[in-house]
Amino acid sequence: MPLNFKTDNNDRSSNNNNDDDQQQPSENLKRKCVDYHNPALIDLSNRLYFKACRTSHVRDQFYTQPHSSYIRLMNLPISSVSDPIPSTTYLTYMAHVTRAKNSYPVMALSWTPGGRRLLTGNQEGEFTLWDGVNFSFELIMSAHDTSFRCMCWSHNQNYLLTSDAAGNIKYWSPSIAPVQSLDSHNGQPIHALSFSPGDAKFVSCGDDATVRVWDWAGRREERVLEGHGWDVKTVAWHPRSSVICSGSKDNLVKLWDPRTGSTLSTLYGHKNTVTKVAWNDNGNWLLTGSRDQLIKVYDIRAMREFCSLK
């Protein structure tokens, strides 16, 4: 005989309430994210029909229209560099805005190896870790006693260097665990750090008007480069050679030999504080930026200014 089961309305309502309680946390976890799977599949399927030099196919490029229905047809940025429409290659809108609980100014930031997380350092000397996919807050921890000034990963991405406003340099592992702490630059702020091509050395610069070369394994200072007349704001090691470039508040850009500590050359192109210097990948071109609203490109092979951008 078939059995008839009777259910009470109260039991049903209680079961529905339990189901709602179980579904509510999952709804709260839904966050905006960047989905790159569809562009990646399009790129993998299209690259078989393109030559290695994609610039020869500019005429055959598909024109993506500014409409939401064309989002599914967008390629990866690296595959559309030669696209005539820059808006399909470069991000032209803000993806997300995230604010931490403690709203202190962010002084330095860097992506972790792999690009899955973003690491920021604030004015209170605290590390903040963010999820780079879901744009969510993950972790906050104390790192320095004073304000952050710079972050720099080694080329092999095995270690992280950070500096603060009190002349302190710290080594960190990829898991953001402290390894070593060094005090230098007479307690003055350290504005920039840069590794040598082989990661055996690194260089720092600060408000004591000096550039200092450090031995990575020995964790000791090797040489002090003196020659600037004011605070040194930026420094960059040549990507392939033993050459260091620095920019200072005295409007000068200097090239150094870290082996001897001597000045190789001085560039007098700027009329205000040099805030940033950077090498290109092969080291033939040097880019400098200054508060005089000029960006200058130098050809280091001929030691002359190639162009000036304003």
JSON list of N, CA, C and O in Angstrom, two decimals, residues 278-309:
[
{"chain": "A", "resi": 278, "resn": "ALA", "atom": "N", "xyz": [64.29, 55.70, -16.33]},
{"chain": "A", "resi": 278, "resn": "ALA", "atom": "CA", "xyz": [63.97, 54.32, -16.69]},
{"chain": "A", "resi": 278, "resn": "ALA", "atom": "C", "xyz": [64.72, 53.95, -17.97]},
{"chain": "A", "resi": 278, "resn": "ALA", "atom": "O", "xyz": [64.86, 54.78, -18.88]},
{"chain": "A", "resi": 279, "resn": "TRP", "atom": "N", "xyz": [65.21, 52.69, -18.02]},
{"chain": "A", "resi": 279, "resn": "TRP", "atom": "CA", "xyz": [65.88, 52.16, -19.20]},
{"chain": "A", "resi": 279, "resn": "TRP", "atom": "C", "xyz": [64.88, 51.36, -20.04]},
{"chain": "A", "resi": 279, "resn": "TRP", "atom": "O", "xyz": [63.93, 50.80, -19.50]},
{"chain": "A", "resi": 280, "resn": "ASN", "atom": "N", "xyz": [65.14, 51.29, -21.35]},
{"chain": "A", "resi": 280, "resn": "ASN", "atom": "CA", "xyz": [64.38, 50.33, -22.15]},
{"chain": "A", "resi": 280, "resn": "ASN", "atom": "C", "xyz": [65.01, 48.95, -22.01]},
{"chain": "A", "resi": 280, "resn": "ASN", "atom": "O", "xyz": [66.03, 48.79, -21.33]},
{"chain": "A", "resi": 281, "resn": "ASP", "atom": "N", "xyz": [64.43, 47.95, -22.63]},
{"chain": "A", "resi": 281, "resn": "ASP", "atom": "CA", "xyz": [64.85, 46.56, -22.38]},
{"chain": "A", "resi": 281, "resn": "ASP", "atom": "C", "xyz": [66.28, 46.29, -22.82]},
{"chain": "A", "resi": 281, "resn": "ASP", "atom": "O", "xyz": [67.01, 45.53, -22.17]},
{"chain": "A", "resi": 282, "resn": "ASN", "atom": "N", "xyz": [66.72, 46.87, -23.93]},
{"chain": "A", "resi": 282, "resn": "ASN", "atom": "CA", "xyz": [68.09, 46.60, -24.39]},
{"chain": "A", "resi": 282, "resn": "ASN", "atom": "C", "xyz": [69.10, 47.59, -23.82]},
{"chain": "A", "resi": 282, "resn": "ASN", "atom": "O", "xyz": [70.30, 47.43, -24.04]},
{"chain": "A", "resi": 283, "resn": "GLY", "atom": "N", "xyz": [68.66, 48.61, -23.10]},
{"chain": "A", "resi": 283, "resn": "GLY", "atom": "CA", "xyz": [69.56, 49.53, -22.44]},
{"chain": "A", "resi": 283, "resn": "GLY", "atom": "C", "xyz": [70.16, 50.60, -23.32]},
{"chain": "A", "resi": 283, "resn": "GLY", "atom": "O", "xyz": [71.06, 51.32, -22.88]},
{"chain": "A", "resi": 284, "resn": "ASN", "atom": "N", "xyz": [69.68, 50.74, -24.56]},
{"chain": "A", "resi": 284, "resn": "ASN", "atom": "CA", "xyz": [70.23, 51.76, -25.45]},
{"chain": "A", "resi": 284, "resn": "ASN", "atom": "C", "xyz": [69.56, 53.12, -25.26]},
{"chain": "A", "resi": 284, "resn": "ASN", "atom": "O", "xyz": [70.13, 54.13, -25.67]},
{"chain": "A", "resi": 285, "resn": "TRP", "atom": "N", "xyz": [68.38, 53.12, -24.67]},
{"chain": "A", "resi": 285, "resn": "TRP", "atom": "CA", "xyz": [67.63, 54.36, -24.52]},
{"chain": "A", "resi": 285, "resn": "TRP", "atom": "C", "xyz": [67.33, 54.60, -23.05]},
{"chain": "A", "resi": 285, "resn": "TRP", "atom": "O", "xyz": [67.00, 53.68, -22.30]},
{"chain": "A", "resi": 286, "resn": "LEU", "atom": "N", "xyz": [67.45, 55.86, -22.66]},
{"chain": "A", "resi": 286, "resn": "LEU", "atom": "CA", "xyz": [67.18, 56.27, -21.28]},
{"chain": "A", "resi": 286, "resn": "LEU", "atom": "C", "xyz": [66.06, 57.30, -21.28]},
{"chain": "A", "resi": 286, "resn": "LEU", "atom": "O", "xyz": [66.10, 58.27, -22.04]},
{"chain": "A", "resi": 287, "resn": "LEU", "atom": "N", "xyz": [65.07, 57.05, -20.45]},
{"chain": "A", "resi": 287, "resn": "LEU", "atom": "CA", "xyz": [63.91, 57.94, -20.33]},
{"chain": "A", "resi": 287, "resn": "LEU", "atom": "C", "xyz": [63.98, 58.66, -19.00]},
{"chain": "A", "resi": 287, "resn": "LEU", "atom": "O", "xyz": [64.18, 58.03, -17.95]},
{"chain": "A", "resi": 288, "resn": "THR", "atom": "N", "xyz": [63.80, 59.98, -19.01]},
{"chain": "A", "resi": 288, "resn": "THR", "atom": "CA", "xyz": [63.83, 60.78, -17.79]},
{"chain": "A", "resi": 288, "resn": "THR", "atom": "C", "xyz": [62.60, 61.66, -17.72]},
{"chain": "A", "resi": 288, "resn": "THR", "atom": "O", "xyz": [62.14, 62.19, -18.73]},
{"chain": "A", "resi": 289, "resn": "GLY", "atom": "N", "xyz": [62.08, 61.82, -16.52]},
{"chain": "A", "resi": 289, "resn": "GLY", "atom": "CA", "xyz": [60.93, 62.70, -16.29]},
{"chain": "A", "resi": 289, "resn": "GLY", "atom": "C", "xyz": [61.24, 63.68, -15.18]},
{"chain": "A", "resi": 289, "resn": "GLY", "atom": "O", "xyz": [61.93, 63.34, -14.20]},
{"chain": "A", "resi": 290, "resn": "SER", "atom": "N", "xyz": [60.70, 64.88, -15.30]},
{"chain": "A", "resi": 290, "resn": "SER", "atom": "CA", "xyz": [61.05, 65.93, -14.35]},
{"chain": "A", "resi": 290, "resn": "SER", "atom": "C", "xyz": [59.83, 66.80, -14.04]},
{"chain": "A", "resi": 290, "resn": "SER", "atom": "O", "xyz": [58.80, 66.73, -14.71]},
{"chain": "A", "resi": 291, "resn": "ARG", "atom": "N", "xyz": [59.98, 67.61, -12.99]},
{"chain": "A", "resi": 291, "resn": "ARG", "atom": "CA", "xyz": [58.92, 68.53, -12.62]},
{"chain": "A", "resi": 291, "resn": "ARG", "atom": "C", "xyz": [58.85, 69.75, -13.54]},
{"chain": "A", "resi": 291, "resn": "ARG", "atom": "O", "xyz": [57.98, 70.61, -13.36]},
{"chain": "A", "resi": 292, "resn": "ASP", "atom": "N", "xyz": [59.74, 69.85, -14.49]},
{"chain": "A", "resi": 292, "resn": "ASP", "atom": "CA", "xyz": [59.64, 70.92, -15.48]},
{"chain": "A", "resi": 292, "resn": "ASP", "atom": "C", "xyz": [58.67, 70.54, -16.60]},
{"chain": "A", "resi": 292, "resn": "ASP", "atom": "O", "xyz": [58.64, 71.20, -17.63]},
{"chain": "A", "resi": 293, "resn": "GLN", "atom": "N", "xyz": [57.89, 69.46, -16.37]},
{"chain": "A", "resi": 293, "resn": "GLN", "atom": "CA", "xyz": [56.85, 68.99, -17.30]},
{"chain": "A", "resi": 293, "resn": "GLN", "atom": "C", "xyz": [57.42, 68.47, -18.61]},
{"chain": "A", "resi": 293, "resn": "GLN", "atom": "O", "xyz": [56.74, 68.49, -19.64]},
{"chain": "A", "resi": 294, "resn": "LEU", "atom": "N", "xyz": [58.63, 67.98, -18.58]},
{"chain": "A", "resi": 294, "resn": "LEU", "atom": "CA", "xyz": [59.28, 67.43, -19.77]},
{"chain": "A", "resi": 294, "resn": "LEU", "atom": "C", "xyz": [59.66, 65.98, -19.55]},
{"chain": "A", "resi": 294, "resn": "LEU", "atom": "O", "xyz": [60.07, 65.59, -18.45]},
{"chain": "A", "resi": 295, "resn": "ILE", "atom": "N", "xyz": [59.51, 65.18, -20.59]},
{"chain": "A", "resi": 295, "resn": "ILE", "atom": "CA", "xyz": [60.01, 63.81, -20.64]},
{"chain": "A", "resi": 295, "resn": "ILE", "atom": "C", "xyz": [61.04, 63.76, -21.76]},
{"chain": "A", "resi": 295, "resn": "ILE", "atom": "O", "xyz": [60.75, 64.09, -22.90]},
{"chain": "A", "resi": 296, "resn": "LYS", "atom": "N", "xyz": [62.25, 63.34, -21.42]},
{"chain": "A", "resi": 296, "resn": "LYS", "atom": "CA", "xyz": [63.33, 63.33, -22.39]},
{"chain": "A", "resi": 296, "resn": "LYS", "atom": "C", "xyz": [63.81, 61.91, -22.65]},
{"chain": "A", "resi": 296, "resn": "LYS", "atom": "O", "xyz": [63.88, 61.09, -21.72]},
{"chain": "A", "resi": 297, "resn": "VAL", "atom": "N", "xyz": [64.13, 61.64, -23.91]},
{"chain": "A", "resi": 297, "resn": "VAL", "atom": "CA", "xyz": [64.68, 60.35, -24.32]},
{"chain": "A", "resi": 297, "resn": "VAL", "atom": "C", "xyz": [66.11, 60.56, -24.75]},
{"chain": "A", "resi": 297, "resn": "VAL", "atom": "O", "xyz": [66.38, 61.40, -25.63]},
{"chain": "A", "resi": 298, "resn": "TYR", "atom": "N", "xyz": [67.05, 59.81, -24.16]},
{"chain": "A", "resi": 298, "resn": "TYR", "atom": "CA", "xyz": [68.47, 59.94, -24.47]},
{"chain": "A", "resi": 298, "resn": "TYR", "atom": "C", "xyz": [68.97, 58.66, -25.15]},
{"chain": "A", "resi": 298, "resn": "TYR", "atom": "O", "xyz": [68.61, 57.54, -24.75]},
{"chain": "A", "resi": 299, "resn": "ASP", "atom": "N", "xyz": [69.80, 58.85, -26.16]},
{"chain": "A", "resi": 299, "resn": "ASP", "atom": "CA", "xyz": [70.51, 57.74, -26.80]},
{"chain": "A", "resi": 299, "resn": "ASP", "atom": "C", "xyz": [71.85, 57.59, -26.09]},
{"chain": "A", "resi": 299, "resn": "ASP", "atom": "O", "xyz": [72.76, 58.41, -26.27]},
{"chain": "A", "resi": 300, "resn": "ILE", "atom": "N", "xyz": [71.98, 56.55, -25.28]},
{"chain": "A", "resi": 300, "resn": "ILE", "atom": "CA", "xyz": [73.18, 56.39, -24.47]},
{"chain": "A", "resi": 300, "resn": "ILE", "atom": "C", "xyz": [74.38, 56.01, -25.33]},
{"chain": "A", "resi": 300, "resn": "ILE", "atom": "O", "xyz": [75.54, 56.30, -24.99]},
{"chain": "A", "resi": 301, "resn": "ARG", "atom": "N", "xyz": [74.15, 55.38, -26.48]},
{"chain": "A", "resi": 301, "resn": "ARG", "atom": "CA", "xyz": [75.27, 55.00, -27.35]},
{"chain": "A", "resi": 301, "resn": "ARG", "atom": "C", "xyz": [76.00, 56.22, -27.87]},
{"chain": "A", "resi": 301, "resn": "ARG", "atom": "O", "xyz": [77.23, 56.23, -27.98]},
{"chain": "A", "resi": 302, "resn": "ALA", "atom": "N", "xyz": [75.25, 57.27, -28.20]},
{"chain": "A", "resi": 302, "resn": "ALA", "atom": "CA", "xyz": [75.87, 58.52, -28.67]},
{"chain": "A", "resi": 302, "resn": "ALA", "atom": "C", "xyz": [75.92, 59.58, -27.58]},
{"chain": "A", "resi": 302, "resn": "ALA", "atom": "O", "xyz": [76.49, 60.66, -27.80]},
{"chain": "A", "resi": 303, "resn": "MET", "atom": "N", "xyz": [75.33, 59.27, -26.41]},
{"chain": "A", "resi": 303, "resn": "MET", "atom": "CA", "xyz": [75.28, 60.20, -25.29]},
{"chain": "A", "resi": 303, "resn": "MET", "atom": "C", "xyz": [74.71, 61.56, -25.72]},
{"chain": "A", "resi": 303, "resn": "MET", "atom": "O", "xyz": [75.29, 62.62, -25.49]},
{"chain": "A", "resi": 304, "resn": "ARG", "atom": "N", "xyz": [73.53, 61.52, -26.33]},
{"chain": "A", "resi": 304, "resn": "ARG", "atom": "CA", "xyz": [72.88, 62.74, -26.76]},
{"chain": "A", "resi": 304, "resn": "ARG", "atom": "C", "xyz": [71.36, 62.61, -26.58]},
{"chain": "A", "resi": 304, "resn": "ARG", "atom": "O", "xyz": [70.83, 61.50, -26.49]},
{"chain": "A", "resi": 305, "resn": "GLU", "atom": "N", "xyz": [70.69, 63.75, -26.51]},
{"chain": "A", "resi": 305, "resn": "GLU", "atom": "CA", "xyz": [69.24, 63.76, -26.37]},
{"chain": "A", "resi": 305, "resn": "GLU", "atom": "C", "xyz": [68.58, 63.44, -27.71]},
{"chain": "A", "resi": 305, "resn": "GLU", "atom": "O", "xyz": [68.86, 64.08, -28.73]},
{"chain": "A", "resi": 306, "resn": "PHE", "atom": "N", "xyz": [67.71, 62.45, -27.70]},
{"chain": "A", "resi": 306, "resn": "PHE", "atom": "CA", "xyz": [67.03, 62.03, -28.92]},
{"chain": "A", "resi": 306, "resn": "PHE", "atom": "C", "xyz": [65.77, 62.86, -29.16]},
{"chain": "A", "resi": 306, "resn": "PHE", "atom": "O", "xyz": [65.54, 63.34, -30.28]},
{"chain": "A", "resi": 307, "resn": "CYS", "atom": "N", "xyz": [64.95, 63.07, -28.16]},
{"chain": "A", "resi": 307, "resn": "CYS", "atom": "CA", "xyz": [63.75, 63.89, -28.30]},
{"chain": "A", "resi": 307, "resn": "CYS", "atom": "C", "xyz": [63.28, 64.34, -26.93]},
{"chain": "A", "resi": 307, "resn": "CYS", "atom": "O", "xyz": [63.71, 63.81, -25.90]},
{"chain": "A", "resi": 308, "resn": "SER", "atom": "N", "xyz": [62.40, 65.31, -26.94]},
{"chain": "A", "resi": 308, "resn": "SER", "atom": "CA", "xyz": [61.83, 65.88, -25.71]},
{"chain": "A", "resi": 308, "resn": "SER", "atom": "C", "xyz": [60.32, 65.96, -25.87]},
{"chain": "A", "resi": 308, "resn": "SER", "atom": "O", "xyz": [59.83, 66.49, -26.87]},
{"chain": "A", "resi": 309, "resn": "LEU", "atom": "N", "xyz": [59.58, 65.43, -24.92]},
{"chain": "A", "resi": 309, "resn": "LEU", "atom": "CA", "xyz": [58.12, 65.38, -24.98]},
{"chain": "A", "resi": 309, "resn": "LEU", "atom": "C", "xyz": [57.56, 66.28, -23.89]},
{"chain": "A", "resi": 309, "resn": "LEU", "atom": "O", "xyz": [58.01, 66.26, -22.75]}
]
